[in-house]
Amino acid sequence: MLVGLAPREAEGLDWLKGMTASNVAEYEAVAQGYEQIAAVTSAAAEAVRADPASLLTMLQQQLPDSDQRVVADRGIRSLLLAAYAEALRTSPHGWIDDDVAFQRPWGFDPAAVTVPVLLWHGASDTFSPVSHVKWLGERIPNAAVVVQAGAAHFARLTSSPTSCAG
């Protein structure tokens, strides 16, 4: 799992702590109902449809330095812009669905996962705080937790697969 979130009902975890203001606003809007989350995401989605780079511009104000460097790479920037444009091409509904799904009960206890799991996270991630992966690592019996110092949310886009182990 790369930069994952713990279940919303994770006992003992302040789920929103350490998240960017935009994530907090989205997740709080979900709790207020569909109309509110649609209002929060629709304007941003329209802006991204008109100019996909507008999302990166907005995100860059919230990115730690390590993610700023990743997003500055021309190839990664092009990849992200194409992904954002396609994801929001017709509507913000996929974005809304993600925000809702992130907060729905998982339907299983992470302690029931018996296969080996690698949980990778950047220590400076502000979209999916490292406290989430630590919470999961404490509960999944065969989890290997890798928290990479100096890395944040987008760091895995620049790393080779073999560097994930350390």
mmCIF file of C-alpha atoms in Angstrom:
data_model
loop_
_atom_site.group_PDB
_atom_site.id
_atom_site.type_symbol
_atom_site.label_atom_id
_atom_site.label_comp_id
_atom_site.label_asym_id
_atom_site.label_seq_id
_atom_site.Cartn_x
_atom_site.Cartn_y
_atom_site.Cartn_z
ATOM 1 C CA MET A 1 0.000 0.000 0.000
ATOM 2 C CA LEU A 2 1.397 3.365 -1.002
ATOM 3 C CA VAL A 3 0.420 6.440 1.050
ATOM 4 C CA GLY A 4 -2.787 4.843 2.276
ATOM 5 C CA LEU A 5 -5.366 6.002 4.754
ATOM 6 C CA ALA A 6 -6.522 4.119 7.834
ATOM 7 C CA PRO A 7 -10.226 3.444 8.250
ATOM 8 C CA ARG A 8 -12.180 6.551 9.244
ATOM 9 C CA GLU A 9 -13.350 4.804 12.409
ATOM 10 C CA ALA A 10 -9.742 3.934 13.410
ATOM 11 C CA GLU A 11 -9.803 3.855 17.185
ATOM 12 C CA GLY A 12 -7.205 6.073 18.833
ATOM 13 C CA LEU A 13 -6.302 7.906 15.589
ATOM 14 C CA ASP A 14 -7.025 11.591 15.072
ATOM 15 C CA TRP A 15 -7.939 10.907 11.447
ATOM 16 C CA LEU A 16 -7.705 14.498 10.158
ATOM 17 C CA LYS A 17 -4.616 15.553 12.123
ATOM 18 C CA GLY A 18 -1.734 16.533 9.860
ATOM 19 C CA MET A 19 -3.834 16.797 6.685
ATOM 20 C CA THR A 20 -3.852 19.792 4.389
ATOM 21 C CA ALA A 21 -6.692 22.251 4.790
ATOM 22 C CA SER A 22 -8.174 21.189 1.443
ATOM 23 C CA ASN A 23 -8.397 17.530 2.505
ATOM 24 C CA VAL A 24 -9.916 18.477 5.850
ATOM 25 C CA ALA A 25 -12.520 20.647 4.089
ATOM 26 C CA GLU A 26 -13.423 17.834 1.694
ATOM 27 C CA TYR A 27 -13.687 15.174 4.385
ATOM 28 C CA GLU A 28 -15.717 17.436 6.660
ATOM 29 C CA ALA A 29 -18.013 18.232 3.727
ATOM 30 C CA VAL A 30 -18.664 14.508 3.216
ATOM 31 C CA ALA A 31 -20.071 14.326 6.739
ATOM 32 C CA GLN A 32 -22.527 17.119 5.856
ATOM 33 C CA GLY A 33 -23.985 15.278 2.877
ATOM 34 C CA TYR A 34 -23.775 15.030 -0.881
ATOM 35 C CA GLU A 35 -24.752 18.623 -1.611
ATOM 36 C CA GLN A 36 -21.915 19.940 0.539
ATOM 37 C CA ILE A 37 -19.186 17.697 -0.885
ATOM 38 C CA ALA A 38 -20.439 18.425 -4.396
ATOM 39 C CA ALA A 39 -20.232 22.153 -3.687
ATOM 40 C CA VAL A 40 -16.681 21.827 -2.347
ATOM 41 C CA THR A 41 -15.398 19.808 -5.320
ATOM 42 C CA SER A 42 -17.447 21.137 -8.253
ATOM 43 C CA ALA A 43 -15.754 24.519 -8.578
ATOM 44 C CA ALA A 44 -12.305 22.923 -8.399
ATOM 45 C CA ALA A 45 -13.339 20.275 -10.929
ATOM 46 C CA GLU A 46 -14.585 22.951 -13.349
ATOM 47 C CA ALA A 47 -11.289 24.812 -12.998
ATOM 48 C CA VAL A 48 -9.326 21.615 -13.684
ATOM 49 C CA ARG A 49 -11.455 20.828 -16.748
ATOM 50 C CA ALA A 50 -10.718 24.298 -18.083
ATOM 51 C CA ASP A 51 -7.023 24.137 -17.150
ATOM 52 C CA PRO A 52 -5.610 20.922 -15.602
ATOM 53 C CA ALA A 53 -2.557 22.839 -14.388
ATOM 54 C CA SER A 54 -4.807 24.810 -12.036
ATOM 55 C CA LEU A 55 -5.006 21.788 -9.716
ATOM 56 C CA LEU A 56 -1.232 21.525 -9.532
ATOM 57 C CA THR A 57 -1.049 25.250 -8.884
ATOM 58 C CA MET A 58 -3.520 24.882 -6.018
ATOM 59 C CA LEU A 59 -1.799 21.758 -4.674
ATOM 60 C CA GLN A 60 1.672 23.298 -4.820
ATOM 61 C CA GLN A 61 0.644 25.806 -2.163
ATOM 62 C CA GLN A 62 0.097 22.832 0.164
ATOM 63 C CA LEU A 63 2.998 20.590 -0.850
ATOM 64 C CA PRO A 64 6.056 20.063 1.320
ATOM 65 C CA ASP A 65 9.412 20.807 -0.344
ATOM 66 C CA SER A 66 10.045 17.190 -1.353
ATOM 67 C CA ASP A 67 6.744 17.032 -3.249
ATOM 68 C CA GLN A 68 7.431 20.444 -4.786
ATOM 69 C CA ARG A 69 10.583 18.943 -6.320
ATOM 70 C CA VAL A 70 8.737 15.849 -7.588
ATOM 71 C CA VAL A 71 5.941 17.876 -9.197
ATOM 72 C CA ALA A 72 8.480 20.212 -10.808
ATOM 73 C CA ASP A 73 9.770 17.306 -12.930
ATOM 74 C CA ARG A 74 8.404 17.805 -16.463
ATOM 75 C CA GLY A 75 7.552 14.114 -17.002
ATOM 76 C CA ILE A 76 5.782 13.694 -13.683
ATOM 77 C CA ARG A 77 3.971 16.984 -14.126
ATOM 78 C CA SER A 78 2.717 15.822 -17.544
ATOM 79 C CA LEU A 79 1.603 12.488 -16.070
ATOM 80 C CA LEU A 80 -0.308 14.206 -13.257
ATOM 81 C CA LEU A 81 -1.916 16.759 -15.584
ATOM 82 C CA ALA A 82 -3.120 14.017 -17.947
ATOM 83 C CA ALA A 83 -4.476 11.976 -15.020
ATOM 84 C CA TYR A 84 -6.317 14.956 -13.515
ATOM 85 C CA ALA A 85 -7.766 15.986 -16.884
ATOM 86 C CA GLU A 86 -9.066 12.477 -17.557
ATOM 87 C CA ALA A 87 -10.354 11.935 -14.020
ATOM 88 C CA LEU A 88 -12.455 15.094 -14.181
ATOM 89 C CA ARG A 89 -13.209 15.109 -17.913
ATOM 90 C CA THR A 90 -16.967 14.670 -17.532
ATOM 91 C CA SER A 91 -17.734 15.429 -13.885
ATOM 92 C CA PRO A 92 -16.419 15.600 -10.314
ATOM 93 C CA HIS A 93 -18.307 12.415 -9.378
ATOM 94 C CA GLY A 94 -15.197 10.201 -9.242
ATOM 95 C CA TRP A 95 -13.533 12.702 -6.900
ATOM 96 C CA ILE A 96 -16.654 12.803 -4.744
ATOM 97 C CA ASP A 97 -16.859 8.994 -4.716
ATOM 98 C CA ASP A 98 -13.240 8.798 -3.514
ATOM 99 C CA ASP A 99 -13.873 11.285 -0.708
ATOM 100 C CA VAL A 100 -16.928 9.300 0.396
ATOM 101 C CA ALA A 101 -15.211 5.900 0.061
ATOM 102 C CA PHE A 102 -12.227 7.005 2.155
ATOM 103 C CA GLN A 103 -14.619 7.540 5.038
ATOM 104 C CA ARG A 104 -16.803 4.463 4.713
ATOM 105 C CA PRO A 105 -16.270 1.525 7.068
ATOM 106 C CA TRP A 106 -13.907 -1.043 5.604
ATOM 107 C CA GLY A 107 -16.099 -3.974 6.561
ATOM 108 C CA PHE A 108 -13.215 -5.924 8.042
ATOM 109 C CA ASP A 109 -10.696 -5.606 10.829
ATOM 110 C CA PRO A 110 -7.156 -4.881 9.555
ATOM 111 C CA ALA A 111 -5.941 -7.449 12.115
ATOM 112 C CA ALA A 112 -7.701 -10.096 9.982
ATOM 113 C CA VAL A 113 -5.270 -9.531 7.097
ATOM 114 C CA THR A 114 -2.970 -12.569 7.220
ATOM 115 C CA VAL A 115 -0.892 -12.155 4.063
ATOM 116 C CA PRO A 116 2.336 -10.139 4.104
ATOM 117 C CA VAL A 117 1.707 -6.463 3.376
ATOM 118 C CA LEU A 118 4.184 -3.694 2.566
ATOM 119 C CA LEU A 119 3.015 -0.288 3.774
ATOM 120 C CA TRP A 120 5.104 2.525 2.256
ATOM 121 C CA HIS A 121 4.716 6.134 3.267
ATOM 122 C CA GLY A 122 6.605 9.395 2.979
ATOM 123 C CA ALA A 123 7.313 10.875 6.392
ATOM 124 C CA SER A 124 6.310 14.370 5.235
ATOM 125 C CA ASP A 125 3.007 13.464 3.535
ATOM 126 C CA THR A 126 0.337 16.074 4.242
ATOM 127 C CA PHE A 127 -2.437 14.502 2.148
ATOM 128 C CA SER A 128 -2.310 11.133 3.855
ATOM 129 C CA PRO A 129 -0.531 11.660 7.181
ATOM 130 C CA VAL A 130 2.061 9.118 8.286
ATOM 131 C CA SER A 131 0.037 8.444 11.451
ATOM 132 C CA HIS A 132 -2.359 6.435 9.259
ATOM 133 C CA VAL A 133 0.275 3.979 8.051
ATOM 134 C CA LYS A 134 1.670 3.640 11.545
ATOM 135 C CA TRP A 135 -1.813 2.837 12.851
ATOM 136 C CA LEU A 136 -2.242 0.191 10.149
ATOM 137 C CA GLY A 137 1.228 -1.228 10.762
ATOM 138 C CA GLU A 138 0.405 -1.742 14.422
ATOM 139 C CA ARG A 139 -2.700 -3.755 13.523
ATOM 140 C CA ILE A 140 -1.861 -5.803 10.422
ATOM 141 C CA PRO A 141 0.054 -8.844 11.732
ATOM 142 C CA ASN A 142 2.411 -9.372 8.765
ATOM 143 C CA ALA A 143 2.906 -5.747 7.794
ATOM 144 C CA ALA A 144 6.284 -4.303 6.950
ATOM 145 C CA VAL A 145 6.138 -0.538 7.416
ATOM 146 C CA VAL A 146 8.529 1.667 5.462
ATOM 147 C CA VAL A 147 8.424 5.368 6.304
ATOM 148 C CA GLN A 148 10.825 7.216 4.036
ATOM 149 C CA ALA A 149 12.418 10.296 5.569
ATOM 150 C CA GLY A 150 12.476 13.336 3.310
ATOM 151 C CA ALA A 151 9.621 11.969 1.179
ATOM 152 C CA ALA A 152 5.993 12.996 0.932
ATOM 153 C CA HIS A 153 2.860 12.077 -1.047
ATOM 154 C CA PHE A 154 4.260 11.983 -4.588
ATOM 155 C CA ALA A 155 7.718 10.557 -3.823
ATOM 156 C CA ARG A 156 7.017 7.038 -5.128
ATOM 157 C CA LEU A 157 6.580 8.515 -8.610
ATOM 158 C CA THR A 158 10.333 9.112 -8.721
ATOM 159 C CA SER A 159 11.694 6.010 -6.997
ATOM 160 C CA SER A 160 12.693 2.698 -8.449
ATOM 161 C CA PRO A 161 10.797 -0.393 -7.237
ATOM 162 C CA THR A 162 13.886 -1.719 -5.461
ATOM 163 C CA SER A 163 14.214 1.432 -3.375
ATOM 164 C CA CYS A 164 10.853 0.688 -1.744
ATOM 165 C CA ALA A 165 12.418 -1.778 0.673
ATOM 166 C CA GLY A 166 14.551 0.768 2.429
#
